[in-house]
Each structure stands twice: as structure tokens, then as C-alpha cells.
PDB file of C-alpha atoms in Angstrom:
ATOM      1  CA  MET A   1      77.028  99.583  46.216  1.00 42.00           C
ATOM      2  CA  ALA A   2      77.141 100.478  42.539  1.00 47.00           C
ATOM      3  CA  ASP A   3      74.505  99.001  40.383  1.00 57.00           C
ATOM      4  CA  ALA A   4      77.280  97.355  38.307  1.00 87.00           C
ATOM      5  CA  ARG A   5      76.239  94.384  36.198  1.00 93.00           C
ATOM      6  CA  ILE A   6      79.038  92.186  37.644  1.00 96.00           C
ATOM      7  CA  PHE A   7      77.686  92.459  41.130  1.00 96.00           C
ATOM      8  CA  LYS A   8      74.107  91.815  39.874  1.00 96.00           C
ATOM      9  CA  ASP A   9      75.311  88.717  38.002  1.00 96.00           C
ATOM     10  CA  LEU A  10      77.094  87.347  40.963  1.00 97.00           C
ATOM     11  CA  LYS A  11      74.144  88.095  43.282  1.00 97.00           C
ATOM     12  CA  ALA A  12      71.769  86.341  40.914  1.00 97.00           C
ATOM     13  CA  ASP A  13      74.005  83.297  40.936  1.00 98.00           C
ATOM     14  CA  HIS A  14      74.133  83.324  44.778  1.00 98.00           C
ATOM     15  CA  ASP A  15      70.382  83.619  44.988  1.00 98.00           C
ATOM     16  CA  ARG A  16      70.083  80.550  42.746  1.00 97.00           C
ATOM     17  CA  HIS A  17      72.605  78.725  44.904  1.00 98.00           C
ATOM     18  CA  ARG A  18      70.742  79.511  48.050  1.00 98.00           C
ATOM     19  CA  ASP A  19      67.574  78.031  46.428  1.00 98.00           C
ATOM     20  CA  MET A  20      69.435  74.919  45.220  1.00 98.00           C
ATOM     21  CA  LEU A  21      71.020  74.447  48.694  1.00 98.00           C
ATOM     22  CA  ALA A  22      67.596  74.648  50.326  1.00 97.00           C
ATOM     23  CA  ARG A  23      65.963  72.202  48.004  1.00 97.00           C
ATOM     24  CA  LEU A  24      68.906  69.811  48.298  1.00 96.00           C
ATOM     25  CA  GLY A  25      68.640  69.951  52.082  1.00 94.00           C
ATOM     26  CA  GLU A  26      65.033  68.845  51.893  1.00 95.00           C
ATOM     27  CA  THR A  27      65.820  65.638  49.921  1.00 94.00           C
ATOM     28  CA  GLN A  28      66.214  62.355  51.729  1.00 93.00           C
ATOM     29  CA  GLY A  29      68.384  59.220  51.150  1.00 93.00           C
ATOM     30  CA  ASP A  30      70.060  58.258  47.854  1.00 94.00           C
ATOM     31  CA  SER A  31      67.187  59.458  45.647  1.00 95.00           C
ATOM     32  CA  PRO A  32      67.150  60.410  42.017  1.00 96.00           C
ATOM     33  CA  GLU A  33      66.067  63.900  43.194  1.00 96.00           C
ATOM     34  CA  ARG A  34      69.139  64.289  45.591  1.00 96.00           C
ATOM     35  CA  ARG A  35      71.467  62.960  42.799  1.00 96.00           C
ATOM     36  CA  GLU A  36      70.124  65.384  40.266  1.00 96.00           C
ATOM     37  CA  LEU A  37      70.058  68.396  42.571  1.00 97.00           C
ATOM     38  CA  PHE A  38      73.507  67.654  43.873  1.00 97.00           C
ATOM     39  CA  GLU A  39      74.970  67.236  40.429  1.00 96.00           C
ATOM     40  CA  ALA A  40      73.324  70.512  39.271  1.00 96.00           C
ATOM     41  CA  LEU A  41      74.643  72.322  42.360  1.00 97.00           C
ATOM     42  CA  ARG A  42      78.135  70.968  41.933  1.00 96.00           C
ATOM     43  CA  ARG A  43      78.370  72.093  38.237  1.00 96.00           C
ATOM     44  CA  GLU A  44      76.942  75.458  39.105  1.00 97.00           C
ATOM     45  CA  LEU A  45      79.246  76.041  42.020  1.00 97.00           C
ATOM     46  CA  GLN A  46      82.364  75.018  40.092  1.00 95.00           C
ATOM     47  CA  ALA A  47      81.466  77.087  37.111  1.00 96.00           C
ATOM     48  CA  HIS A  48      80.531  80.188  39.187  1.00 97.00           C
ATOM     49  CA  ALA A  49      83.796  79.974  41.193  1.00 97.00           C
ATOM     50  CA  ALA A  50      85.944  79.661  38.107  1.00 96.00           C
ATOM     51  CA  ALA A  51      84.245  82.548  36.233  1.00 97.00           C
ATOM     52  CA  GLU A  52      84.255  84.699  39.430  1.00 97.00           C
ATOM     53  CA  GLU A  53      87.901  84.068  39.907  1.00 96.00           C
ATOM     54  CA  GLU A  54      88.663  84.989  36.322  1.00 96.00           C
ATOM     55  CA  SER A  55      86.570  88.160  36.353  1.00 96.00           C
ATOM     56  CA  LEU A  56      86.267  89.776  39.757  1.00 96.00           C
ATOM     57  CA  TYR A  57      89.079  88.167  41.788  1.00 96.00           C
ATOM     58  CA  ALA A  58      91.690  88.612  38.992  1.00 95.00           C
ATOM     59  CA  THR A  59      90.890  92.245  38.906  1.00 95.00           C
ATOM     60  CA  MET A  60      90.907  92.490  42.698  1.00 95.00           C
ATOM     61  CA  LEU A  61      94.252  90.651  42.940  1.00 95.00           C
ATOM     62  CA  ALA A  62      95.780  93.383  40.807  1.00 94.00           C
ATOM     63  CA  CYS A  63      94.670  96.032  43.224  1.00 95.00           C
ATOM     64  CA  PRO A  64      96.668  96.276  46.420  1.00 95.00           C
ATOM     65  CA  ASP A  65      93.781  97.493  48.498  1.00 94.00           C
ATOM     66  CA  LEU A  66      91.628  94.528  47.549  1.00 95.00           C
ATOM     67  CA  ARG A  67      94.233  91.741  47.256  1.00 95.00           C
ATOM     68  CA  ASP A  68      93.712  90.279  50.678  1.00 95.00           C
ATOM     69  CA  GLU A  69      89.941  89.948  50.244  1.00 94.00           C
ATOM     70  CA  ALA A  70      90.394  88.229  46.940  1.00 95.00           C
ATOM     71  CA  ARG A  71      93.029  85.833  48.368  1.00 96.00           C
ATOM     72  CA  HIS A  72      90.678  84.982  51.228  1.00 95.00           C
ATOM     73  CA  SER A  73      87.745  84.314  48.754  1.00 95.00           C
ATOM     74  CA  VAL A  74      89.864  82.160  46.561  1.00 95.00           C
ATOM     75  CA  SER A  75      90.858  80.020  49.492  1.00 96.00           C
ATOM     76  CA  GLU A  76      87.185  79.633  50.346  1.00 96.00           C
ATOM     77  CA  HIS A  77      86.411  78.488  46.889  1.00 96.00           C
ATOM     78  CA  LYS A  78      89.066  75.772  47.250  1.00 96.00           C
ATOM     79  CA  GLU A  79      87.461  74.734  50.523  1.00 97.00           C
ATOM     80  CA  ILE A  80      84.045  74.459  48.915  1.00 97.00           C
ATOM     81  CA  ASP A  81      85.532  72.443  45.980  1.00 95.00           C
ATOM     82  CA  ASP A  82      86.998  70.166  48.502  1.00 96.00           C
ATOM     83  CA  PHE A  83      83.665  69.678  50.235  1.00 97.00           C
ATOM     84  CA  LEU A  84      82.091  68.875  46.895  1.00 96.00           C
ATOM     85  CA  GLY A  85      84.848  66.225  46.150  1.00 94.00           C
ATOM     86  CA  GLU A  86      84.301  64.608  49.563  1.00 96.00           C
ATOM     87  CA  LEU A  87      80.445  64.578  48.965  1.00 96.00           C
ATOM     88  CA  LEU A  88      81.022  62.677  45.759  1.00 94.00           C
ATOM     89  CA  GLU A  89      82.823  59.990  47.758  1.00 95.00           C
ATOM     90  CA  ILE A  90      80.252  59.505  50.470  1.00 96.00           C
ATOM     91  CA  ASP A  91      77.167  57.346  50.209  1.00 96.00           C
ATOM     92  CA  MET A  92      74.319  59.744  49.694  1.00 96.00           C
ATOM     93  CA  SER A  93      71.959  57.702  51.791  1.00 95.00           C
ATOM     94  CA  SER A  94      74.299  57.822  54.891  1.00 94.00           C
ATOM     95  CA  GLY A  95      74.203  60.341  57.818  1.00 93.00           C
ATOM     96  CA  ALA A  96      77.733  61.210  56.977  1.00 96.00           C
ATOM     97  CA  TRP A  97      76.655  62.589  53.620  1.00 96.00           C
ATOM     98  CA  LEU A  98      74.044  64.733  55.202  1.00 95.00           C
ATOM     99  CA  MET A  99      76.398  66.064  57.886  1.00 96.00           C
ATOM    100  CA  LYS A 100      79.171  66.896  55.246  1.00 97.00           C
ATOM    101  CA  PHE A 101      76.527  68.616  53.115  1.00 97.00           C
ATOM    102  CA  LYS A 102      75.228  70.691  56.024  1.00 97.00           C
ATOM    103  CA  ASP A 103      78.898  71.665  56.838  1.00 97.00           C
ATOM    104  CA  MET A 104      79.416  72.598  53.127  1.00 98.00           C
ATOM    105  CA  ARG A 105      76.134  74.553  52.997  1.00 98.00           C
ATOM    106  CA  HIS A 106      76.988  76.480  56.102  1.00 98.00           C
ATOM    107  CA  ARG A 107      80.503  77.417  54.803  1.00 97.00           C
ATOM    108  CA  TYR A 108      79.165  78.391  51.362  1.00 98.00           C
ATOM    109  CA  LEU A 109      76.377  80.562  52.709  1.00 98.00           C
ATOM    110  CA  HIS A 110      78.928  82.286  54.950  1.00 97.00           C
ATOM    111  CA  HIS A 111      81.103  82.874  51.963  1.00 97.00           C
ATOM    112  CA  ILE A 112      78.472  84.398  49.660  1.00 98.00           C
ATOM    113  CA  ASP A 113      77.119  86.536  52.614  1.00 97.00           C
ATOM    114  CA  GLU A 114      80.602  87.817  53.158  1.00 96.00           C
ATOM    115  CA  GLU A 115      81.039  88.538  49.525  1.00 96.00           C
ATOM    116  CA  GLU A 116      77.894  90.492  49.221  1.00 96.00           C
ATOM    117  CA  GLU A 117      78.121  92.412  52.485  1.00 96.00           C
ATOM    118  CA  GLU A 118      81.867  93.106  52.453  1.00 95.00           C
ATOM    119  CA  MET A 119      83.796  92.338  49.276  1.00 95.00           C
ATOM    120  CA  PHE A 120      81.334  93.633  46.683  1.00 95.00           C
ATOM    121  CA  PRO A 121      80.940  97.027  48.390  1.00 95.00           C
ATOM    122  CA  SER A 122      84.769  97.330  48.794  1.00 94.00           C
ATOM    123  CA  ALA A 123      85.309  96.547  45.181  1.00 95.00           C
ATOM    124  CA  ALA A 124      82.537  98.850  44.044  1.00 94.00           C
ATOM    125  CA  LYS A 125      84.197 101.698  45.948  1.00 94.00           C
ATOM    126  CA  THR A 126      87.711 100.978  44.670  1.00 94.00           C
ATOM    127  CA  LEU A 127      87.260  99.813  41.034  1.00 94.00           C
ATOM    128  CA  SER A 128      86.368 101.931  38.078  1.00 93.00           C
ATOM    129  CA  ALA A 129      83.084 101.730  36.200  1.00 93.00           C
ATOM    130  CA  GLU A 130      85.088 100.528  33.206  1.00 94.00           C
ATOM    131  CA  ALA A 131      86.764  97.862  35.293  1.00 94.00           C
ATOM    132  CA  GLU A 132      83.236  96.719  36.460  1.00 94.00           C
ATOM    133  CA  ARG A 133      82.060  96.591  32.825  1.00 94.00           C
ATOM    134  CA  GLU A 134      84.993  94.540  31.733  1.00 95.00           C
ATOM    135  CA  MET A 135      84.531  92.075  34.741  1.00 96.00           C
ATOM    136  CA  ALA A 136      80.831  91.605  33.857  1.00 96.00           C
ATOM    137  CA  LYS A 137      81.781  90.862  30.141  1.00 96.00           C
ATOM    138  CA  THR A 138      84.447  88.405  31.287  1.00 96.00           C
ATOM    139  CA  PHE A 139      82.115  86.766  33.777  1.00 97.00           C
ATOM    140  CA  GLU A 140      79.182  86.407  31.267  1.00 96.00           C
ATOM    141  CA  LYS A 141      81.502  84.988  28.650  1.00 97.00           C
ATOM    142  CA  ARG A 142      83.287  82.604  30.972  1.00 96.00           C
ATOM    143  CA  LYS A 143      80.369  81.174  33.002  1.00 96.00           C
ATOM    144  CA  PRO A 144      78.726  79.142  30.063  1.00 96.00           C
ATOM    145  CA  LYS A 145      82.068  77.748  29.120  1.00 94.00           C
ATOM    146  CA  GLU A 146      82.882  76.860  32.700  1.00 94.00           C
ATOM    147  CA  LEU A 147      79.409  75.203  33.098  1.00 94.00           C
ATOM    148  CA  ALA A 148      80.294  72.924  30.069  1.00 93.00           C
ATOM    149  CA  LEU A 149      83.763  72.199  31.673  1.00 91.00           C
ATOM    150  CA  ALA A 150      82.127  71.366  35.042  1.00 88.00           C
ATOM    151  CA  ALA A 151      79.783  68.807  33.392  1.00 86.00           C
ATOM    152  CA  GLU A 152      82.923  66.926  32.343  1.00 85.00           C
ATOM    153  CA  GLN A 153      85.171  67.489  35.373  1.00 77.00           C
ATOM    154  CA  LYS A 154      84.705  66.528  39.024  1.00 69.00           C
ATOM    155  CA  PRO A 155      86.093  68.698  41.917  1.00 69.00           C
ATOM    156  CA  GLY A 156      89.852  68.585  42.184  1.00 60.00           C
ATOM    157  CA  ASP A 157      90.419  67.434  38.548  1.00 59.00           C
ATOM    158  CA  GLU A 158      93.148  69.254  36.867  1.00 54.00           C
ATOM    159  CA  ARG A 159      92.131  71.618  34.072  1.00 48.00           C
ATOM    160  CA  ASP A 160      93.823  71.663  30.676  1.00 43.00           C
TER     161      ASP A 160
END
């Protein structure tokens, strides 16, 4: 895979998400630690997904050879967002919350592994270096804005 900044940025986010998921999985009950970690993870995942869709996926959707992969990943982002919304509604001290969290964690880890092992290499082979640079600029500009929005919006909220 190319050493493109966009893929490095996305992989760095994924590594941070893996760490956050592991730490959250070690929490117990409706503790302040669980609440804080979950809220940080929720904001991070929502911001990452939105910025990734605007940068990488938008570019991939415009390329016929990459369109199906991008559509698949967009649908997985929606699935993760739905999980996050459900987790907000469940009592954090219940076994149901932990089971739903484990399901979400499994699906998300599968999603990012698939991106890193299949999608990123496909995109790197197909897209130009200029396209990769533009995607990185878009992602790096959009992510902080999306983090601010995610702090105000819950999963499933309509964006303005």
C-alpha cells in the first residue's frame, strides 16, 4: 500500500479506536469511567465516519472500480451508528448493555480490519497520488469539525 497520508490518518484513528474499545470493555457497571469512555468513543466514531465518508468514500464512489467497496463500508458505518444509538438507550449497568457493546465492538473491529486489509490497498492501487493528497486534506480539515458536531449530536440525529 502507498504511504499516503490519508491511509496513515485513518489507520491512526483505527488504532486509537481499538485502544478505546479495549479499555471500555474492561469497565464494569454504570461507572463514571464507562460513561466517559463510551462518550469519547461515540464522538470519535461518529466524527471519524463522517470525515472518512466525505474524503475517502466520496472519492471511491466516483470511481466505478471502487464503488461497491465504498457502498459496503458506508452501510457498515450506518450499522455502527445504529449500535451506538441503541447503547445510549440501554442501562449501562445491565448485561444487555455489555452484550450490545460486545456485538458493536466485534462488528467495528471487523469493519476496520476489512478497510485496512482490502479497501485501502484497492484504493491505493486505483487512485492517483493527487487524489490521495486531496483526500488527506479533506479528512484532516473535516475531522475536527465533525468532532465538534458529534459532541452536540447523538447517533441518528439529523445533520443541518
